[in-house]
Amino acid sequence: MRKMRTHSAPWRAAAVLASVLLVGSVAACGNSDTGGGSKDDGKITLGFSQVGAESGWRTANTTSIKDAATAAGIELKFDDAQQKQENQIKAIRNYIQQKVDVIAFSPVVESGWDTVLKEAKDADIPVILTDRSVDSADKSLYKTFLGSDFIKEGRLAGEWLVEQKKTASGPVNIVELQGTTGAAPANDRKKGFAEAIAANPNLKVIASQTGDFTRAGGKQVMEQFLKANPKIDVLFAHNDDMGLGALEAITAAGKVPGKDITIITVDAVKDGMQALADGKFNFIAECSPLLGPQLMDLAKKVHAGEEVPARIETEETTFTQEQAKEALPNRKY
Ligand code: AHR
């Protein structure tokens, strides 16, 4: 009978060490193939920097992203930047250091991202822009931009007003509550609205100021508008929350919102839709926050090295008071 060969203790130790090194080098190869830090469990890690929690829209957007990550089996690292660009840059640098697989963010303002985006590119980590875009000339710094057409939203708001006021014989005084200064939706909604109302010279924006996309900001700035301007016919608020804050100021000033002052907003979150159905708002251009599922799909694709379209536009609509009454019972956010 042949004797089984047994290894001596030093041989066994050497064999264990060799297999550990082999497994380690295979894992390292896997990481570099995927361009940035896949873990052994095969899960994609997505670092996401959110603008903040300034509005109902933002809360719905955060929920959509967190739920979609869980459903897609993606490990989400989430950071709330509290409306500060420096916090977003810090979060993105942390994600680069942690070697996440994909970075996504909703830029609080449009400008000033080139340096950090270049750092992500140099680290071979693909970046996805969601909700808001950046004004970088070098489009290779990010893979895609998923979000709304904010100029169109402003234009739809303006076109509705032009139609409503087509028989107005005298001046129609408009006040505008802008979103966060420098943010893409503030710049673009202002632009789209101004372009549309230019069709009727009676329509004039007599005051325009930022309310930072918050209810408190909307209320405070509307109070100032009402004090400074005895005749306000229309309010265009860049989001529902500022419009809802302005409602308080308008009511406190003894005016009837939706009647004495026509109110147009953007978003169509539940509270805004309720105000529209109740006759306090007059028109809303929709901006959908439900970007989570599309974002997770894109994260998987860019991680796998697949080509994705440079721009993916969210499908949206508009609501009158009657349409809001119909849509409200099934509204998801
Ligand atoms: O970028 C989307 C905008 O940001 C929403 O219209 C607004 O409510 C939010 O704060």
mmCIF file of C-alpha atoms and ligand atoms in Angstrom:
data_model
loop_
_atom_site.group_PDB
_atom_site.id
_atom_site.type_symbol
_atom_site.label_atom_id
_atom_site.label_comp_id
_atom_site.label_asym_id
_atom_site.label_seq_id
_atom_site.Cartn_x
_atom_site.Cartn_y
_atom_site.Cartn_z
ATOM 1 C CA MET A 1 0.000 0.000 0.000
ATOM 2 C CA ARG A 2 1.352 3.359 -1.011
ATOM 3 C CA LYS A 3 1.789 5.760 1.803
ATOM 4 C CA MET A 4 -0.100 9.095 1.576
ATOM 5 C CA ARG A 5 2.361 11.974 1.267
ATOM 6 C CA THR A 6 1.986 14.485 4.087
ATOM 7 C CA HIS A 7 3.376 18.049 4.117
ATOM 8 C CA SER A 8 5.605 19.213 6.890
ATOM 9 C CA ALA A 9 4.507 22.329 8.925
ATOM 10 C CA PRO A 10 6.744 24.865 7.032
ATOM 11 C CA TRP A 11 5.391 23.575 3.676
ATOM 12 C CA ARG A 12 1.782 23.876 4.863
ATOM 13 C CA ALA A 13 2.363 27.470 6.020
ATOM 14 C CA ALA A 14 3.936 28.372 2.669
ATOM 15 C CA ALA A 15 1.001 26.838 0.763
ATOM 16 C CA VAL A 16 -1.565 28.793 2.842
ATOM 17 C CA LEU A 17 0.365 32.040 2.269
ATOM 18 C CA ALA A 18 0.535 31.415 -1.500
ATOM 19 C CA SER A 19 -3.225 30.831 -1.779
ATOM 20 C CA VAL A 20 -3.970 33.972 0.253
ATOM 21 C CA LEU A 21 -1.745 36.005 -2.101
ATOM 22 C CA LEU A 22 -3.409 34.449 -5.168
ATOM 23 C CA VAL A 23 -6.951 35.259 -3.966
ATOM 24 C CA GLY A 24 -5.791 38.789 -3.081
ATOM 25 C CA SER A 25 -4.354 39.460 -6.509
ATOM 26 C CA VAL A 26 -7.505 38.157 -8.276
ATOM 27 C CA ALA A 27 -9.646 40.485 -6.141
ATOM 28 C CA ALA A 28 -7.340 43.410 -6.945
ATOM 29 C CA CYS A 29 -7.668 42.665 -10.673
ATOM 30 C CA GLY A 30 -11.472 42.729 -10.270
ATOM 31 C CA ASN A 31 -11.273 46.191 -8.714
ATOM 32 C CA SER A 32 -9.199 47.737 -11.462
ATOM 33 C CA ASP A 33 -11.422 46.151 -14.153
ATOM 34 C CA THR A 34 -14.465 47.897 -12.762
ATOM 35 C CA GLY A 35 -12.645 51.171 -12.393
ATOM 36 C CA GLY A 36 -13.047 51.787 -8.725
ATOM 37 C CA GLY A 37 -13.515 49.665 -5.694
ATOM 38 C CA SER A 38 -16.037 46.853 -6.211
ATOM 39 C CA LYS A 39 -16.327 44.888 -3.034
ATOM 40 C CA ASP A 40 -16.074 41.111 -2.748
ATOM 41 C CA ASP A 41 -19.871 40.787 -2.454
ATOM 42 C CA GLY A 42 -20.184 42.136 -6.027
ATOM 43 C CA LYS A 43 -22.497 44.968 -4.946
ATOM 44 C CA ILE A 44 -22.068 48.310 -6.701
ATOM 45 C CA THR A 45 -21.319 51.173 -4.325
ATOM 46 C CA LEU A 46 -22.903 54.497 -5.295
ATOM 47 C CA GLY A 47 -21.825 57.709 -3.556
ATOM 48 C CA PHE A 48 -24.628 60.274 -3.766
ATOM 49 C CA SER A 49 -24.411 63.921 -2.721
ATOM 50 C CA GLN A 50 -27.853 65.457 -2.237
ATOM 51 C CA VAL A 51 -28.491 69.234 -2.296
ATOM 52 C CA GLY A 52 -30.270 69.314 1.061
ATOM 53 C CA ALA A 53 -33.822 69.072 2.408
ATOM 54 C CA GLU A 54 -35.081 72.487 1.338
ATOM 55 C CA SER A 55 -38.444 71.455 -0.132
ATOM 56 C CA GLY A 56 -41.136 68.789 -0.379
ATOM 57 C CA TRP A 57 -39.713 67.995 -3.809
ATOM 58 C CA ARG A 58 -36.282 67.316 -2.332
ATOM 59 C CA THR A 59 -37.678 65.032 0.386
ATOM 60 C CA ALA A 60 -39.541 63.012 -2.271
ATOM 61 C CA ASN A 61 -36.374 62.856 -4.394
ATOM 62 C CA THR A 62 -34.292 61.544 -1.474
ATOM 63 C CA THR A 63 -36.904 58.872 -0.691
ATOM 64 C CA SER A 64 -37.004 57.841 -4.353
ATOM 65 C CA ILE A 65 -33.201 57.456 -4.472
ATOM 66 C CA LYS A 66 -32.923 55.525 -1.195
ATOM 67 C CA ASP A 67 -35.814 53.164 -2.044
ATOM 68 C CA ALA A 68 -34.532 52.552 -5.562
ATOM 69 C CA ALA A 69 -31.008 51.745 -4.299
ATOM 70 C CA THR A 70 -32.410 49.118 -1.915
ATOM 71 C CA ALA A 71 -34.607 47.639 -4.651
ATOM 72 C CA ALA A 72 -31.664 47.506 -7.112
ATOM 73 C CA GLY A 73 -29.263 45.914 -4.607
ATOM 74 C CA ILE A 74 -26.929 48.920 -4.783
ATOM 75 C CA GLU A 75 -25.036 50.022 -1.688
ATOM 76 C CA LEU A 76 -25.798 53.733 -1.297
ATOM 77 C CA LYS A 77 -23.543 56.179 0.502
ATOM 78 C CA PHE A 78 -25.683 59.278 1.010
ATOM 79 C CA ASP A 79 -24.670 62.789 2.015
ATOM 80 C CA ASP A 80 -26.916 65.829 2.636
ATOM 81 C CA ALA A 81 -24.973 68.982 1.671
ATOM 82 C CA GLN A 82 -27.374 71.401 3.374
ATOM 83 C CA GLN A 83 -27.513 73.628 0.290
ATOM 84 C CA LYS A 84 -23.729 74.288 0.387
ATOM 85 C CA GLN A 85 -21.439 73.688 -2.587
ATOM 86 C CA GLU A 86 -18.381 73.246 -0.348
ATOM 87 C CA ASN A 87 -20.130 70.359 1.428
ATOM 88 C CA GLN A 88 -20.859 68.698 -1.900
ATOM 89 C CA ILE A 89 -17.240 69.028 -3.032
ATOM 90 C CA LYS A 90 -16.099 67.524 0.285
ATOM 91 C CA ALA A 91 -18.540 64.609 -0.052
ATOM 92 C CA ILE A 92 -17.410 63.898 -3.627
ATOM 93 C CA ARG A 93 -13.743 63.927 -2.533
ATOM 94 C CA ASN A 94 -14.603 61.463 0.251
ATOM 95 C CA TYR A 95 -16.279 59.163 -2.252
ATOM 96 C CA ILE A 96 -13.184 59.332 -4.470
ATOM 97 C CA GLN A 97 -10.988 58.428 -1.499
ATOM 98 C CA GLN A 98 -13.287 55.550 -0.583
ATOM 99 C CA LYS A 99 -13.032 54.308 -4.195
ATOM 100 C CA VAL A 100 -16.801 53.984 -4.682
ATOM 101 C CA ASP A 101 -17.851 52.508 -8.037
ATOM 102 C CA VAL A 102 -20.039 55.403 -9.216
ATOM 103 C CA ILE A 103 -20.639 58.966 -7.995
ATOM 104 C CA ALA A 104 -23.929 60.799 -8.540
ATOM 105 C CA PHE A 105 -24.961 64.244 -7.367
ATOM 106 C CA SER A 106 -27.491 67.003 -7.786
ATOM 107 C CA PRO A 107 -25.364 70.182 -7.977
ATOM 108 C CA VAL A 108 -26.664 72.960 -5.747
ATOM 109 C CA VAL A 109 -25.347 75.590 -8.197
ATOM 110 C CA GLU A 110 -24.300 75.321 -11.852
ATOM 111 C CA SER A 111 -20.724 76.655 -11.735
ATOM 112 C CA GLY A 112 -17.454 75.678 -10.077
ATOM 113 C CA TRP A 113 -17.345 71.886 -10.511
ATOM 114 C CA ASP A 114 -14.535 71.323 -13.018
ATOM 115 C CA THR A 115 -11.732 70.636 -10.530
ATOM 116 C CA VAL A 116 -13.546 68.008 -8.469
ATOM 117 C CA LEU A 117 -15.076 66.398 -11.565
ATOM 118 C CA LYS A 118 -11.579 66.124 -13.030
ATOM 119 C CA GLU A 119 -10.399 64.445 -9.818
ATOM 120 C CA ALA A 120 -13.185 61.839 -10.183
ATOM 121 C CA LYS A 121 -12.293 61.284 -13.831
ATOM 122 C CA ASP A 122 -8.587 60.855 -12.983
ATOM 123 C CA ALA A 123 -9.593 58.282 -10.351
ATOM 124 C CA ASP A 124 -11.569 56.469 -13.075
ATOM 125 C CA ILE A 125 -14.890 56.846 -11.223
ATOM 126 C CA PRO A 126 -17.860 57.586 -13.501
ATOM 127 C CA VAL A 127 -20.078 60.529 -12.488
ATOM 128 C CA ILE A 128 -23.825 60.890 -13.123
ATOM 129 C CA LEU A 129 -25.606 64.240 -12.750
ATOM 130 C CA THR A 130 -29.174 63.981 -11.545
ATOM 131 C CA ASP A 131 -31.903 66.626 -11.280
ATOM 132 C CA ARG A 132 -29.596 69.628 -11.904
ATOM 133 C CA SER A 133 -26.735 70.088 -14.327
ATOM 134 C CA VAL A 134 -23.389 71.913 -14.312
ATOM 135 C CA ASP A 135 -22.079 74.506 -16.773
ATOM 136 C CA SER A 136 -18.744 72.728 -17.404
ATOM 137 C CA ALA A 137 -17.568 73.081 -20.999
ATOM 138 C CA ASP A 138 -15.871 69.679 -20.845
ATOM 139 C CA LYS A 139 -18.773 67.214 -21.184
ATOM 140 C CA SER A 140 -16.402 64.254 -20.732
ATOM 141 C CA LEU A 141 -16.270 65.051 -17.005
ATOM 142 C CA TYR A 142 -19.594 63.252 -16.490
ATOM 143 C CA LYS A 143 -21.356 60.353 -18.189
ATOM 144 C CA THR A 144 -24.905 61.660 -18.351
ATOM 145 C CA PHE A 145 -27.413 64.155 -16.989
ATOM 146 C CA LEU A 146 -30.785 62.798 -15.850
ATOM 147 C CA GLY A 147 -33.407 65.416 -15.052
ATOM 148 C CA SER A 148 -36.044 67.913 -16.128
ATOM 149 C CA ASP A 149 -35.958 70.632 -18.759
ATOM 150 C CA PHE A 150 -36.218 73.648 -16.433
ATOM 151 C CA ILE A 151 -36.406 76.184 -19.261
ATOM 152 C CA LYS A 152 -39.445 74.332 -20.597
ATOM 153 C CA GLU A 153 -41.091 74.404 -17.147
ATOM 154 C CA GLY A 154 -40.674 78.194 -16.984
ATOM 155 C CA ARG A 155 -41.915 78.543 -20.537
ATOM 156 C CA LEU A 156 -45.038 76.436 -19.872
ATOM 157 C CA ALA A 157 -45.806 78.604 -16.832
ATOM 158 C CA GLY A 158 -45.390 81.775 -18.928
ATOM 159 C CA GLU A 159 -47.420 80.472 -21.874
ATOM 160 C CA TRP A 160 -50.349 79.625 -19.589
ATOM 161 C CA LEU A 161 -50.265 83.175 -18.218
ATOM 162 C CA VAL A 162 -50.112 84.719 -21.693
ATOM 163 C CA GLU A 163 -53.257 82.762 -22.613
ATOM 164 C CA GLN A 164 -55.073 83.777 -19.400
ATOM 165 C CA LYS A 165 -54.264 87.457 -19.849
ATOM 166 C CA LYS A 166 -54.707 87.763 -23.599
ATOM 167 C CA THR A 167 -57.630 90.179 -23.198
ATOM 168 C CA ALA A 168 -55.944 92.325 -20.506
ATOM 169 C CA SER A 169 -55.985 95.943 -21.651
ATOM 170 C CA GLY A 170 -53.697 97.421 -18.980
ATOM 171 C CA PRO A 171 -50.455 96.389 -17.246
ATOM 172 C CA VAL A 172 -50.336 93.025 -15.435
ATOM 173 C CA ASN A 173 -47.879 93.258 -12.538
ATOM 174 C CA ILE A 174 -45.950 90.047 -11.852
ATOM 175 C CA VAL A 175 -43.694 89.260 -8.894
ATOM 176 C CA GLU A 176 -41.259 86.366 -9.099
ATOM 177 C CA LEU A 177 -39.899 84.181 -6.294
ATOM 178 C CA GLN A 178 -36.660 82.742 -7.631
ATOM 179 C CA GLY A 179 -35.037 79.515 -6.485
ATOM 180 C CA THR A 180 -31.545 79.311 -4.987
ATOM 181 C CA THR A 181 -29.237 81.883 -6.589
ATOM 182 C CA GLY A 182 -27.002 80.231 -9.178
ATOM 183 C CA ALA A 183 -29.010 76.968 -9.256
ATOM 184 C CA ALA A 184 -29.924 75.618 -12.694
ATOM 185 C CA PRO A 185 -33.690 75.504 -11.977
ATOM 186 C CA ALA A 186 -33.629 79.142 -10.807
ATOM 187 C CA ASN A 187 -31.665 80.362 -13.841
ATOM 188 C CA ASP A 188 -33.628 78.310 -16.345
ATOM 189 C CA ARG A 189 -37.168 78.787 -15.022
ATOM 190 C CA LYS A 190 -36.575 82.548 -14.936
ATOM 191 C CA LYS A 191 -35.331 82.450 -18.519
ATOM 192 C CA GLY A 192 -38.151 80.272 -19.878
ATOM 193 C CA PHE A 193 -40.835 82.350 -18.158
ATOM 194 C CA ALA A 194 -39.360 85.671 -19.360
ATOM 195 C CA GLU A 195 -39.164 84.375 -22.949
ATOM 196 C CA ALA A 196 -42.806 83.256 -22.906
ATOM 197 C CA ILE A 197 -44.332 86.404 -21.382
ATOM 198 C CA ALA A 198 -42.441 88.587 -23.861
ATOM 199 C CA ALA A 199 -45.321 87.689 -26.214
ATOM 200 C CA ASN A 200 -47.541 90.218 -24.383
ATOM 201 C CA PRO A 201 -45.993 93.620 -23.504
ATOM 202 C CA ASN A 202 -48.687 94.139 -20.827
ATOM 203 C CA LEU A 203 -47.078 91.387 -18.732
ATOM 204 C CA LYS A 204 -44.286 92.902 -16.605
ATOM 205 C CA VAL A 205 -42.116 91.388 -13.857
ATOM 206 C CA ILE A 206 -42.012 94.268 -11.360
ATOM 207 C CA ALA A 207 -39.978 92.474 -8.661
ATOM 208 C CA SER A 208 -37.869 89.303 -8.652
ATOM 209 C CA GLN A 209 -35.928 87.929 -5.705
ATOM 210 C CA THR A 210 -34.674 84.618 -4.333
ATOM 211 C CA GLY A 211 -36.643 82.709 -1.700
ATOM 212 C CA ASP A 212 -34.066 79.875 -1.776
ATOM 213 C CA PHE A 213 -36.678 77.233 -2.679
ATOM 214 C CA THR A 214 -37.961 77.207 0.944
ATOM 215 C CA ARG A 215 -41.376 77.986 2.469
ATOM 216 C CA ALA A 216 -39.827 80.375 4.990
ATOM 217 C CA GLY A 217 -37.986 82.194 2.180
ATOM 218 C CA GLY A 218 -41.162 82.412 0.079
ATOM 219 C CA LYS A 219 -43.156 83.869 2.946
ATOM 220 C CA GLN A 220 -40.525 86.425 3.908
ATOM 221 C CA VAL A 221 -39.875 87.704 0.386
ATOM 222 C CA MET A 222 -43.604 87.827 -0.463
ATOM 223 C CA GLU A 223 -44.151 89.998 2.638
ATOM 224 C CA GLN A 224 -41.578 92.447 1.252
ATOM 225 C CA PHE A 225 -43.129 92.349 -2.221
ATOM 226 C CA LEU A 226 -46.583 93.115 -0.763
ATOM 227 C CA LYS A 227 -45.265 96.034 1.313
ATOM 228 C CA ALA A 228 -43.385 97.577 -1.600
ATOM 229 C CA ASN A 229 -45.990 97.046 -4.343
ATOM 230 C CA PRO A 230 -49.632 98.098 -3.890
ATOM 231 C CA LYS A 231 -50.758 96.325 -7.073
ATOM 232 C CA ILE A 232 -49.598 92.727 -7.541
ATOM 233 C CA ASP A 233 -51.636 90.706 -10.048
ATOM 234 C CA VAL A 234 -49.548 87.560 -10.441
ATOM 235 C CA LEU A 235 -46.984 85.557 -8.474
ATOM 236 C CA PHE A 236 -44.639 83.189 -10.301
ATOM 237 C CA ALA A 237 -42.860 81.023 -7.705
ATOM 238 C CA HIS A 238 -40.066 78.730 -8.918
ATOM 239 C CA ASN A 239 -41.388 75.932 -6.678
ATOM 240 C CA ASP A 240 -44.462 74.894 -4.688
ATOM 241 C CA ASP A 241 -42.834 75.428 -1.305
ATOM 242 C CA MET A 242 -42.107 79.111 -1.910
ATOM 243 C CA GLY A 243 -45.651 79.487 -3.261
ATOM 244 C CA LEU A 244 -47.036 77.855 -0.119
ATOM 245 C CA GLY A 245 -45.005 80.209 2.089
ATOM 246 C CA ALA A 246 -46.246 83.164 0.012
ATOM 247 C CA LEU A 247 -49.868 82.068 0.595
ATOM 248 C CA GLU A 248 -49.441 82.901 4.283
ATOM 249 C CA ALA A 249 -48.089 86.367 3.495
ATOM 250 C CA ILE A 250 -50.878 87.045 0.979
ATOM 251 C CA THR A 251 -53.633 85.947 3.370
ATOM 252 C CA ALA A 252 -52.076 87.971 6.201
ATOM 253 C CA ALA A 253 -52.133 91.020 3.913
ATOM 254 C CA GLY A 254 -55.926 90.587 3.546
ATOM 255 C CA LYS A 255 -55.823 89.331 -0.055
ATOM 256 C CA VAL A 256 -57.364 86.161 -1.456
ATOM 257 C CA PRO A 257 -54.733 83.865 -3.060
ATOM 258 C CA GLY A 258 -55.834 82.453 -6.386
ATOM 259 C CA LYS A 259 -58.323 85.305 -6.894
ATOM 260 C CA ASP A 260 -56.778 88.689 -6.028
ATOM 261 C CA ILE A 261 -53.389 87.316 -6.985
ATOM 262 C CA THR A 262 -52.985 84.601 -9.635
ATOM 263 C CA ILE A 263 -50.396 82.066 -8.424
ATOM 264 C CA ILE A 264 -48.267 79.908 -10.714
ATOM 265 C CA THR A 265 -45.678 77.466 -9.337
ATOM 266 C CA VAL A 266 -43.471 74.544 -10.388
ATOM 267 C CA ASP A 267 -43.170 70.959 -8.966
ATOM 268 C CA ALA A 268 -46.690 69.573 -8.286
ATOM 269 C CA VAL A 269 -45.862 67.939 -4.944
ATOM 270 C CA LYS A 270 -48.906 66.883 -2.892
ATOM 271 C CA ASP A 271 -49.155 70.101 -0.825
ATOM 272 C CA GLY A 272 -48.912 72.214 -3.972
ATOM 273 C CA MET A 273 -51.507 70.094 -5.735
ATOM 274 C CA GLN A 274 -53.814 70.437 -2.715
ATOM 275 C CA ALA A 275 -53.470 74.242 -2.845
ATOM 276 C CA LEU A 276 -54.255 74.095 -6.579
ATOM 277 C CA ALA A 277 -57.290 71.845 -6.050
ATOM 278 C CA ASP A 278 -58.456 74.220 -3.275
ATOM 279 C CA GLY A 279 -58.300 77.183 -5.661
ATOM 280 C CA LYS A 280 -55.381 78.908 -3.876
ATOM 281 C CA PHE A 281 -52.912 78.224 -6.693
ATOM 282 C CA ASN A 282 -53.951 78.649 -10.338
ATOM 283 C CA PHE A 283 -51.445 76.590 -12.358
ATOM 284 C CA ILE A 284 -48.486 74.260 -11.765
ATOM 285 C CA ALA A 285 -45.789 73.094 -14.183
ATOM 286 C CA GLU A 286 -44.734 69.632 -13.040
ATOM 287 C CA CYS A 287 -41.148 68.693 -12.097
ATOM 288 C CA SER A 288 -40.865 65.028 -11.153
ATOM 289 C CA PRO A 289 -38.594 64.040 -8.231
ATOM 290 C CA LEU A 290 -38.989 60.289 -8.877
ATOM 291 C CA LEU A 291 -35.539 59.855 -10.403
ATOM 292 C CA GLY A 292 -34.328 56.948 -8.238
ATOM 293 C CA PRO A 293 -35.117 53.929 -10.457
ATOM 294 C CA GLN A 294 -33.605 55.547 -13.595
ATOM 295 C CA LEU A 295 -30.539 56.598 -11.623
ATOM 296 C CA MET A 296 -29.892 53.050 -10.359
ATOM 297 C CA ASP A 297 -30.289 51.689 -13.869
ATOM 298 C CA LEU A 298 -27.746 54.220 -15.147
ATOM 299 C CA ALA A 299 -25.339 53.466 -12.289
ATOM 300 C CA LYS A 300 -25.367 49.777 -13.263
ATOM 301 C CA LYS A 301 -24.809 50.615 -16.921
ATOM 302 C CA VAL A 302 -21.921 53.050 -16.467
ATOM 303 C CA HIS A 303 -20.321 50.660 -13.963
ATOM 304 C CA ALA A 304 -20.485 47.921 -16.594
ATOM 305 C CA GLY A 305 -18.859 50.289 -19.104
ATOM 306 C CA GLU A 306 -21.997 50.508 -21.272
ATOM 307 C CA GLU A 307 -22.710 53.612 -23.347
ATOM 308 C CA VAL A 308 -25.569 55.759 -22.000
ATOM 309 C CA PRO A 309 -27.272 58.787 -23.611
ATOM 310 C CA ALA A 310 -25.603 62.093 -22.674
ATOM 311 C CA ARG A 311 -28.985 63.582 -21.695
ATOM 312 C CA ILE A 312 -32.083 61.865 -20.320
ATOM 313 C CA GLU A 313 -35.045 64.182 -19.926
ATOM 314 C CA THR A 314 -37.782 63.510 -17.378
ATOM 315 C CA GLU A 315 -41.338 63.293 -18.737
ATOM 316 C CA GLU A 316 -43.603 65.916 -17.225
ATOM 317 C CA THR A 317 -46.950 67.657 -17.593
ATOM 318 C CA THR A 318 -48.869 70.691 -16.271
ATOM 319 C CA PHE A 319 -51.918 71.023 -14.004
ATOM 320 C CA THR A 320 -54.892 73.368 -13.864
ATOM 321 C CA GLN A 321 -57.190 73.456 -10.815
ATOM 322 C CA GLU A 322 -59.576 70.911 -12.354
ATOM 323 C CA GLN A 323 -56.749 68.574 -13.362
ATOM 324 C CA ALA A 324 -55.285 68.777 -9.848
ATOM 325 C CA LYS A 325 -58.596 67.655 -8.304
ATOM 326 C CA GLU A 326 -58.543 64.609 -10.573
ATOM 327 C CA ALA A 327 -54.874 63.746 -10.084
ATOM 328 C CA LEU A 328 -54.600 64.329 -6.326
ATOM 329 C CA PRO A 329 -56.008 61.002 -5.050
ATOM 330 C CA ASN A 330 -53.337 59.040 -6.939
ATOM 331 C CA ARG A 331 -50.451 61.439 -6.415
ATOM 332 C CA LYS A 332 -47.369 59.523 -5.210
ATOM 333 C CA TYR A 333 -45.431 62.432 -3.686
HETATM 334 O O1 AHR B 1 -33.902 71.042 -8.677
HETATM 335 C C1 AHR B 1 -35.254 70.831 -8.490
HETATM 336 C C2 AHR B 1 -35.816 71.896 -7.603
HETATM 337 O O2 AHR B 1 -35.150 71.896 -6.373
HETATM 338 C C3 AHR B 1 -37.272 71.755 -7.250
HETATM 339 O O3 AHR B 1 -38.120 72.382 -8.160
HETATM 340 C C4 AHR B 1 -37.314 72.478 -5.949
HETATM 341 O O4 AHR B 1 -38.485 72.288 -5.233
HETATM 342 C C5 AHR B 1 -36.097 71.914 -5.324
HETATM 343 O O5 AHR B 1 -35.716 72.475 -4.174
#
